Amino acid sequence: MTADDQKRIAGEAAAELVEAGMVVGLGTGSTAAHFVRALAARGLDIRGVPTSENTANLARELGIALVGLDDVKAIDLTVDGADEIGPGLSLIKGGGAALLREKLVWEASDRCVVIADAAKQVAHLGRFPLPIEVVRFGHPHTGRRLADIAAEFDLPPPRLRTADRGVVVTDGGNVIYDLASGEIGDPAALAGALKSVTGVVDHGLFLDLADEALIGTDGGVVRLTP
Ligand code: 5RP
């Protein structure tokens, strides 16, 4: 089974959790896209809250009714991918630069299910560089403050994310710094330190947010709880 097949079966299993009438948070990335497709195929009367413009476009193409986070009191269920799934369902997210809207939607949800291929499960968070979303105004200064914090945690300075067309800008108009670490010894302490920097909007550490994980493996979908 390829990694994409594993993502697909995890997405399909998550789509089975959705019931008619629900408000559903729609994650971002290739695994979440499998979920969105499987959800659309079920033809249920639901409303989706997208976590990115990309997901909103996909959901619209597939005929899923969308509402904004501002328009709902609560979200029944959010399903989203992750870059790493560590102990206790601690997560690194934001590889797709959607971490801020994702975290806002997750925090407004009664139940959060993370879906992934088997390679995303790790013994310690940190192999995947941690995305940090930073306001554009003065971001080189914020980047230097982040480098100081990284040094306190014995980590190298974070790097501004760029792509073919230059600096990556998020749906919220911010930039991303990626902190490559190898291993994050104390994710909660690092999360607190990063949030203390004024220019930091948020980071991709999702701690105590996931209620369960559905991991696609060659032997089928495995369900994990914290
Ligand atoms: C986007 C994310 C994604 O969920 C994460 O990057 C995983 O992506 P994929 O499902 O394509 O492997 O956090 O910001």
XYZ file of N, CA and C and ligand atoms in Angstrom:
692
model
N 0.849 -1.210 0.000
C 0.000 0.000 0.000
C 0.882 1.256 0.000
N 0.566 2.219 -0.834
C 1.353 3.454 -0.823
C 0.908 4.339 0.340
N 1.730 5.351 0.619
C 1.338 6.302 1.673
C 0.009 6.955 1.314
N -0.199 7.222 0.023
C -1.454 7.864 -0.368
C -2.650 6.929 -0.152
N -2.445 5.626 -0.395
C -3.525 4.665 -0.107
C -3.855 4.677 1.389
N -2.795 4.744 2.207
C -3.020 4.777 3.665
C -3.777 6.036 4.064
N -3.426 7.148 3.445
C -4.150 8.397 3.723
C -5.623 8.260 3.318
N -5.836 7.620 2.155
C -7.206 7.494 1.640
C -8.072 6.641 2.566
N -7.542 5.498 3.040
C -8.395 4.644 3.887
C -8.656 5.319 5.233
N -7.686 6.106 5.715
C -7.917 6.850 6.959
C -9.017 7.908 6.733
N -8.948 8.587 5.597
C -9.958 9.603 5.280
C -11.337 8.999 5.119
N -11.383 7.837 4.492
C -12.680 7.171 4.294
C -13.266 6.717 5.633
N -12.404 6.207 6.518
C -12.893 5.775 7.841
C -13.435 6.974 8.618
N -12.753 8.109 8.505
C -13.209 9.311 9.221
C -14.541 9.803 8.673
N -14.736 9.668 7.370
C -15.999 10.130 6.770
C -17.185 9.345 7.337
N -16.933 8.102 7.759
C -18.012 7.280 8.331
C -18.456 7.799 9.698
N -17.638 8.653 10.328
C -17.996 9.196 11.650
C -19.011 10.331 11.545
N -19.180 10.850 10.345
C -20.041 12.032 10.164
C -21.507 11.606 10.061
N -22.367 12.373 10.743
C -23.809 12.094 10.687
C -24.529 13.292 10.098
N -25.685 13.025 9.496
C -26.485 14.090 8.889
C -26.769 15.181 9.921
N -26.713 16.421 9.484
C -27.025 17.550 10.365
C -25.812 18.134 11.072
N -24.687 17.446 10.975
C -23.495 17.928 11.699
C -22.874 19.151 11.039
N -22.197 19.934 11.867
C -21.253 20.948 11.382
C -19.876 20.303 11.479
N -19.158 20.270 10.354
C -17.921 19.478 10.278
C -16.740 20.369 9.890
N -15.707 20.356 10.704
C -14.476 21.063 10.367
C -13.706 20.269 9.326
N -13.321 20.945 8.252
C -12.652 20.284 7.127
C -11.184 20.683 7.128
N -10.310 19.728 7.396
C -8.884 20.015 7.493
C -8.250 20.314 6.151
N -6.941 20.492 6.189
C -6.180 20.890 4.994
C -5.043 19.895 4.736
N -4.759 19.672 3.454
C -3.658 18.779 3.090
C -4.181 17.592 2.294
N -3.259 16.720 1.881
C -3.651 15.621 1.000
C -4.508 14.577 1.730
N -4.243 14.343 3.014
C -5.050 13.363 3.757
C -6.451 13.914 4.000
N -6.508 15.173 4.409
C -7.816 15.816 4.630
C -8.607 15.863 3.326
N -7.919 16.014 2.197
C -8.626 16.045 0.903
C -9.306 14.697 0.642
N -8.652 13.594 1.037
C -9.305 12.279 0.898
C -10.574 12.238 1.745
N -10.475 12.797 2.955
C -11.657 12.832 3.822
C -12.775 13.647 3.165
N -12.427 14.801 2.629
C -13.445 15.682 2.029
C -14.122 14.971 0.852
N -13.327 14.265 0.054
C -13.905 13.539 -1.091
C -14.841 12.427 -0.603
N -14.400 11.669 0.404
C -15.228 10.567 0.925
C -16.495 11.111 1.582
N -16.364 12.250 2.221
C -17.538 12.875 2.855
C -18.532 13.306 1.782
N -18.035 13.945 0.734
C -18.926 14.391 -0.347
C -19.633 13.192 -0.977
N -18.906 12.080 -1.108
C -19.487 10.882 -1.737
C -20.651 10.334 -0.911
N -20.665 10.601 0.391
C -21.764 10.102 1.228
C -23.043 10.908 1.017
N -22.931 12.120 0.489
C -24.118 12.917 0.163
C -24.960 13.318 1.357
N -24.355 13.405 2.526
C -25.103 13.771 3.738
C -25.428 15.263 3.744
N -26.490 15.596 4.457
C -26.852 17.010 4.626
C -26.042 17.558 5.809
N -24.865 18.083 5.522
C -24.000 18.629 6.576
C -23.524 20.015 6.140
N -22.912 20.729 7.065
C -22.262 21.998 6.704
C -20.794 21.890 7.091
N -19.931 22.311 6.193
C -18.498 22.222 6.439
C -17.899 23.570 6.776
N -16.942 23.551 7.688
C -16.165 24.759 8.014
C -14.741 24.515 7.515
N -14.353 25.145 6.417
C -13.024 24.867 5.849
C -11.906 25.537 6.637
N -10.732 24.897 6.652
C -9.586 25.462 7.377
C -8.602 26.167 6.450
N -8.937 26.245 5.162
C -8.059 26.957 4.225
C -8.841 27.267 2.956
N -8.294 28.165 2.161
C -8.920 28.477 0.869
C -8.866 27.251 -0.037
N -7.758 26.495 0.011
C -7.656 25.286 -0.821
C -8.773 24.299 -0.501
N -8.985 24.071 0.792
C -10.042 23.126 1.186
C -11.414 23.679 0.826
N -11.612 24.967 0.992
C -12.900 25.571 0.621
C -13.168 25.355 -0.867
N -12.141 25.544 -1.693
C -12.328 25.356 -3.141
C -12.683 23.910 -3.470
N -11.951 22.966 -2.834
C -12.231 21.552 -3.086
C -13.661 21.205 -2.653
N -14.046 21.636 -1.465
C -15.372 21.308 -0.942
C -16.472 21.898 -1.840
N -16.257 23.121 -2.300
C -17.236 23.755 -3.204
C -17.392 22.944 -4.490
N -16.237 22.544 -5.062
C -16.280 21.737 -6.304
C -17.082 20.456 -6.104
N -17.011 19.902 -4.886
C -17.662 18.621 -4.600
C -19.093 18.805 -4.102
N -19.540 20.052 -3.989
C -20.926 20.316 -3.610
C -21.203 20.292 -2.119
N -20.173 20.411 -1.291
C -20.386 20.453 0.166
C -20.771 21.885 0.557
N -21.861 22.010 1.330
C -22.294 23.341 1.790
C -21.288 23.857 2.818
N -20.890 25.108 2.671
C -19.868 25.664 3.569
C -20.425 26.791 4.414
N -19.899 26.890 5.623
C -20.174 28.034 6.492
C -18.832 28.486 7.073
N -18.783 29.734 7.498
C -17.565 30.243 8.112
C -17.565 29.950 9.603
N -16.393 30.018 10.203
C -16.298 29.809 11.653
C -17.138 30.850 12.400
N -17.230 32.058 11.845
C -18.021 33.121 12.488
C -19.509 32.789 12.522
N -19.948 31.899 11.627
C -21.387 31.667 11.453
C -21.926 30.534 12.316
N -21.049 29.839 13.037
C -21.516 28.691 13.834
C -21.131 28.884 15.306
N -21.975 28.338 16.186
C -21.665 28.418 17.631
C -20.622 27.375 18.002
N -20.734 26.210 17.379
C -19.800 25.113 17.682
C -19.697 24.199 16.480
N -18.649 23.414 16.473
C -18.425 22.438 15.400
C -18.526 21.067 16.048
N -19.311 20.184 15.429
C -19.511 18.859 16.032
C -18.257 18.000 15.932
N -17.638 18.021 14.766
C -16.514 17.110 14.508
C -15.573 17.778 13.518
N -14.281 17.754 13.828
C -13.275 18.211 12.854
C -12.354 17.051 12.513
N -12.074 16.907 11.244
C -11.160 15.858 10.767
C -10.046 16.545 9.984
N -8.800 16.225 10.329
C -7.669 16.935 9.728
C -6.438 16.020 9.726
N -5.502 16.322 8.885
C -4.257 15.573 8.837
C -3.239 16.127 9.817
N -2.027 15.580 9.768
C -0.940 16.065 10.623
C 0.389 15.718 9.971
N 1.408 16.442 10.355
C 2.756 16.157 9.863
C 3.459 15.143 10.756
N 3.145 15.167 12.026
C 3.661 14.159 12.962
C 2.626 13.910 14.056
N 2.558 12.641 14.471
C 1.702 12.255 15.599
C 2.617 11.614 16.637
N 2.772 12.289 17.770
C 3.678 11.812 18.812
C 2.926 11.245 20.004
N 3.628 11.078 21.129
C 3.021 10.495 22.329
C 1.793 11.296 22.781
N 0.765 10.573 23.218
C -0.444 11.235 23.719
C -1.206 11.991 22.653
N -0.986 11.635 21.401
C -1.584 12.346 20.258
C -1.193 13.822 20.248
N 0.027 14.104 20.687
C 0.594 15.432 20.456
C 0.937 15.498 18.960
N 0.759 16.670 18.384
C 0.900 16.776 16.927
C 1.799 17.928 16.519
N 2.446 17.746 15.363
C 2.971 18.887 14.607
C 2.100 19.024 13.374
N 1.585 20.236 13.163
C 0.784 20.560 11.988
C 1.315 21.843 11.366
N 0.846 22.119 10.158
C 1.209 23.378 9.513
C 2.124 23.227 8.321
N 2.401 21.964 7.938
C 3.201 21.747 6.736
C 2.572 22.401 5.517
N 1.255 22.498 5.536
C 0.534 23.142 4.433
C 0.250 24.608 4.701
N 0.883 25.172 5.727
C 0.780 26.602 6.069
C -0.620 27.025 6.511
N -1.433 26.050 6.960
C -2.806 26.387 7.346
C -3.011 26.297 8.862
N -1.914 26.294 9.625
C -2.018 25.952 11.047
C -2.925 26.879 11.850
N -2.962 28.163 11.505
C -3.742 29.097 12.323
C -5.241 28.820 12.197
N -5.728 28.760 10.949
C -7.158 28.476 10.782
C -7.479 27.080 11.288
N -6.530 26.150 11.090
C -6.758 24.793 11.593
C -6.932 24.819 13.110
N -6.033 25.502 13.801
C -6.130 25.483 15.271
C -7.390 26.187 15.755
N -7.776 27.263 15.082
C -9.012 27.958 15.466
C -10.218 27.031 15.311
N -10.242 26.283 14.210
C -11.369 25.372 13.970
C -11.319 24.205 14.963
N -10.122 23.653 15.190
C -9.995 22.554 16.165
C -10.498 23.005 17.530
N -10.085 24.174 17.961
C -10.439 24.613 19.317
C -11.933 24.895 19.459
N -12.614 25.101 18.339
C -14.059 25.349 18.386
C -14.856 24.053 18.234
N -14.156 22.910 18.221
C -14.810 21.636 17.893
C -15.037 20.778 19.130
N -16.185 20.085 19.132
C -16.477 19.160 20.233
C -15.583 17.924 20.160
N -15.234 17.519 18.945
C -14.432 16.292 18.770
C -13.469 16.511 17.602
N -12.208 16.161 17.827
C -11.184 16.332 16.778
C -10.544 14.984 16.466
N -10.580 14.628 15.207
C -10.008 13.350 14.759
C -8.886 13.655 13.779
N -7.706 13.138 14.086
C -6.562 13.335 13.183
C -6.409 12.077 12.336
N -6.169 12.274 11.057
C -6.033 11.150 10.131
C -4.660 11.235 9.464
N -4.054 10.067 9.217
C -2.687 10.092 8.685
C -2.298 8.733 8.125
N -1.228 8.731 7.358
C -0.583 7.487 6.943
C 0.356 7.045 8.075
N 0.791 5.792 8.010
C 1.520 5.205 9.141
C 2.837 5.920 9.442
N 3.470 6.493 8.416
C 4.789 7.118 8.625
C 4.712 8.370 9.503
N 3.513 8.885 9.724
C 3.386 10.113 10.514
C 3.526 9.864 12.019
N 3.406 8.590 12.408
C 3.492 8.289 13.851
C 4.957 8.228 14.267
N 5.322 8.979 15.299
C 6.721 9.073 15.730
C 6.821 8.896 17.254
N 8.006 8.493 17.702
C 8.223 8.316 19.146
C 8.381 9.668 19.848
N 8.971 10.646 19.145
C 9.168 11.998 19.689
C 8.866 12.984 18.580
N 8.218 14.095 18.923
C 7.986 15.140 17.925
C 9.304 15.813 17.566
N 9.430 16.267 16.336
C 10.566 17.105 15.985
C 11.310 16.749 14.706
N 11.065 15.566 14.183
C 11.737 15.238 12.922
C 11.238 16.179 11.817
N 9.932 16.467 11.853
C 9.357 17.431 10.901
C 9.561 18.838 11.464
N 10.085 19.768 10.667
C 10.312 21.130 11.184
C 9.003 21.771 11.666
N 9.060 22.371 12.848
C 7.858 22.951 13.452
C 7.530 24.296 12.793
N 6.348 24.417 12.166
C 5.964 25.689 11.559
C 5.506 26.700 12.623
N 5.944 27.925 12.458
C 5.561 29.008 13.371
C 5.025 30.140 12.500
N 3.772 30.545 12.753
C 3.165 31.599 11.921
C 3.433 32.955 12.570
N 3.980 33.882 11.780
C 4.484 35.162 12.288
C 3.863 36.299 11.474
N 3.472 37.391 12.140
C 2.925 38.532 11.384
C 4.030 39.118 10.507
N 3.596 39.609 9.330
C 4.592 40.051 8.340
C 5.353 41.297 8.804
N 4.624 42.186 9.511
C 5.257 43.440 9.959
C 6.445 43.112 10.870
N 7.615 43.512 10.455
C 8.813 43.331 11.275
C 9.238 41.891 11.458
N 8.839 41.008 10.534
C 9.084 39.584 10.802
C 10.576 39.221 10.945
N 11.530 39.941 10.302
C 12.938 39.561 10.557
C 13.322 39.750 12.025
N 12.735 40.770 12.677
C 13.006 40.969 14.115
C 12.403 39.821 14.922
N 11.160 39.480 14.589
C 10.529 38.358 15.289
C 11.345 37.092 15.058
N 11.836 36.923 13.832
C 12.653 35.744 13.516
C 13.879 35.671 14.415
N 14.469 36.847 14.706
C 15.663 36.840 15.585
C 15.272 36.479 17.028
N 14.091 36.958 17.461
C 13.645 36.574 18.816
C 13.380 35.067 18.877
N 12.858 34.546 17.773
C 12.620 33.093 17.729
C 13.939 32.318 17.763
N 14.952 32.870 17.119
C 16.270 32.206 17.143
C 16.805 32.162 18.569
N 16.585 33.256 19.339
C 17.027 33.273 20.746
C 16.311 32.180 21.547
N 15.003 32.071 21.313
C 14.241 31.037 22.038
C 14.729 29.657 21.634
N 14.930 29.471 20.328
C 15.411 28.165 19.852
C 16.725 27.814 20.542
N 17.623 28.798 20.679
C 18.927 28.544 21.313
C 18.738 28.089 22.764
N 17.744 28.701 23.447
C 17.481 28.276 24.839
C 17.090 26.806 24.908
N 16.490 26.302 23.830
C 16.074 24.889 23.795
C 17.107 24.031 23.040
N 18.319 24.615 22.835
C 19.385 23.906 22.106
C 18.960 23.536 20.689
N 18.204 24.420 20.072
C 17.731 24.146 18.711
C 18.316 25.193 17.760
N 18.458 24.862 16.487
C 19.006 25.826 15.521
C 17.981 26.925 15.219
N 18.415 28.041 14.617
C 17.472 29.120 14.322
C 16.416 28.677 13.307
N 15.179 29.127 13.473
C 14.156 28.789 12.480
C 14.401 29.514 11.163
N 13.896 28.952 10.086
C 14.128 29.527 8.748
C 12.812 29.980 8.128
N 12.855 31.149 7.517
C 11.684 31.686 6.818
C 11.324 30.750 5.663
N 10.040 30.383 5.575
C 9.624 29.454 4.520
C 9.483 30.177 3.172
N 10.121 29.624 2.183
C 10.001 30.166 0.823
C 9.582 29.037 -0.111
N 9.069 29.419 -1.258
C 8.726 28.454 -2.304
C 9.152 29.071 -3.631
N 8.749 28.454 -4.734
C 9.194 28.929 -6.056
C 8.916 30.414 -6.261
N 7.745 30.859 -5.753
C 7.373 32.255 -5.994
C 7.791 33.200 -4.865
N 8.750 32.780 -4.041
C 9.255 33.654 -2.985
C 8.725 33.253 -1.622
N 8.633 34.240 -0.740
C 8.223 33.962 0.639
C 6.780 33.447 0.656
N 6.554 32.364 1.402
C 5.201 31.800 1.516
C 4.359 32.703 2.422
N 3.183 33.075 1.945
C 2.256 33.894 2.731
C 1.002 33.055 2.993
N 0.559 33.028 4.244
C -0.586 32.185 4.621
C -1.903 32.837 4.206
N -2.998 32.071 4.352
C -4.328 32.620 4.053
C -4.607 33.853 4.913
N -3.997 33.918 6.087
C -4.198 35.064 6.974
C -3.233 36.208 6.708
N -2.397 36.086 5.672
C -1.479 37.162 5.303
C -0.197 37.191 6.117
N 0.096 36.104 6.802
C 1.308 36.030 7.634
C 2.391 35.204 6.935
N 3.580 35.131 7.552
C 4.652 34.294 7.015
C 4.902 33.129 7.978
N 5.676 32.166 7.509
C 5.958 30.970 8.315
C 7.463 30.855 8.533
N 7.862 30.627 9.775
C 9.237 30.228 10.090
C 9.191 28.751 10.497
N 10.119 27.960 9.948
C 10.163 26.530 10.261
C 11.348 26.242 11.174
N 11.037 25.591 12.287
C 12.058 25.279 13.281
C 12.410 23.794 13.205
N 13.534 23.508 12.559
C 13.980 22.112 12.426
C 14.722 21.732 13.694
N 14.331 20.634 14.307
C 14.934 20.350 15.607
C 15.503 18.954 15.730
N 14.914 17.993 15.105
C 15.324 16.610 15.324
C 14.498 15.991 16.430
N 14.477 16.658 17.583
C 13.636 16.155 18.670
C 13.262 17.300 19.605
N 11.983 17.445 19.871
C 11.526 18.467 20.815
C 11.370 17.785 22.174
N 12.260 18.122 23.105
C 12.275 17.436 24.402
C 11.045 17.757 25.232
N 10.629 19.027 25.253
C 9.508 19.445 26.089
C 8.562 20.304 25.236
N 7.656 19.644 24.492
C 6.790 20.395 23.573
C 5.971 21.489 24.259
N 5.470 21.217 25.475
C 4.626 22.210 26.150
C 5.439 23.455 26.500
N 6.676 23.260 26.965
C 7.520 24.411 27.307
C 7.858 25.215 26.056
N 8.165 24.523 24.970
C 8.476 25.231 23.722
C 7.243 25.991 23.226
N 6.075 25.355 23.307
C 4.832 26.012 22.863
C 4.618 27.311 23.645
N 4.807 27.256 24.954
C 4.623 28.448 25.793
C 5.612 29.538 25.442
N 6.860 29.153 25.239
C 7.892 30.152 24.925
C 7.604 30.821 23.576
N 7.186 30.043 22.599
C 6.909 30.625 21.271
C 5.751 31.601 21.339
N 4.715 31.236 22.099
C 3.530 32.109 22.191
C 3.826 33.399 22.942
N 4.930 33.437 23.662
C 5.236 34.651 24.428
C 5.838 35.747 23.540
N 6.155 35.418 22.304
C 6.742 36.406 21.385
C 5.614 37.163 20.683
N 5.655 38.489 20.745
C 4.539 39.295 20.254
C 4.217 39.035 18.783
N 5.219 38.878 17.963
C 4.952 38.705 16.526
C 4.490 37.324 16.129
N 4.485 36.387 17.079
C 4.044 35.026 16.767
C 2.525 34.955 16.863
N 1.902 34.541 15.776
C 0.447 34.369 15.800
C 0.114 33.013 16.420
N 0.761 31.981 15.960
C 0.617 30.649 16.574
C 1.670 29.714 15.991
N 1.687 28.509 16.490
C 2.682 27.519 16.046
C 1.966 26.203 15.798
N 2.703 25.286 15.184
C 2.074 24.034 14.773
C 2.061 22.932 15.806
N 2.394 23.244 17.058
C 2.242 22.231 18.109
C 0.777 22.178 18.522
N 0.128 21.071 18.278
C -1.263 20.852 18.678
C -1.208 19.859 19.848
N -1.287 20.389 21.060
C -1.134 19.557 22.260
C -2.494 19.457 22.954
N -2.863 18.271 23.381
C -4.148 18.036 24.069
C -5.334 18.493 23.243
N -5.254 18.392 21.953
C -6.380 18.799 21.102
C -7.028 17.610 20.401
N -6.239 16.616 20.021
C -6.796 15.485 19.269
C -7.477 14.499 20.229
N -8.711 14.130 19.905
C -9.439 13.146 20.716
C -9.147 11.723 20.263
N -8.855 11.571 18.996
C -8.491 10.248 18.487
C -7.739 10.399 17.179
N -7.058 9.314 16.811
C -6.345 9.286 15.532
C -6.787 8.059 14.763
N -6.930 8.213 13.468
C -7.191 7.082 12.584
C -5.999 7.003 11.641
N -5.205 5.943 11.805
C -3.968 5.802 11.043
C -4.162 4.712 9.985
N -3.913 5.065 8.745
C -3.975 4.063 7.685
C -2.694 3.241 7.693
N -2.837 1.923 7.775
C -1.665 1.036 7.738
C -1.933 -0.038 6.688
N -0.895 -0.819 6.376
C -1.075 -1.880 5.389
C -2.103 -2.918 5.891
N -2.272 -2.995 7.195
C -3.233 -3.944 7.762
C -4.607 -3.345 7.975
N -4.836 -2.120 7.550
C -6.135 -1.462 7.747
C -5.993 -0.222 8.600
N -7.118 0.329 9.026
C -7.098 1.579 9.801
C -7.014 1.246 11.291
N -6.038 1.856 11.941
C -5.846 1.641 13.385
C -6.317 2.891 14.112
N -7.122 2.686 15.162
C -7.639 3.824 15.944
C -6.822 3.984 17.211
N -6.373 5.206 17.474
C -5.599 5.499 18.685
C -6.304 6.577 19.484
N -6.199 6.491 20.803
C -6.687 7.567 21.659
C -5.512 8.037 22.530
N -5.634 9.244 23.103
C -4.506 9.746 23.908
C -4.291 8.854 25.110
C -1.642 21.706 6.784
C -1.454 20.554 7.686
C -1.613 19.194 7.112
O -2.618 18.531 7.802
C -0.316 18.463 7.229
O 0.683 19.214 6.554
C -0.391 17.056 6.624
O -0.509 17.130 5.238
P -0.713 15.834 4.351
O -2.032 15.244 4.726
O -0.689 16.369 2.935
O 0.427 14.891 4.624
O -1.202 20.677 8.860
O -1.323 22.918 7.413
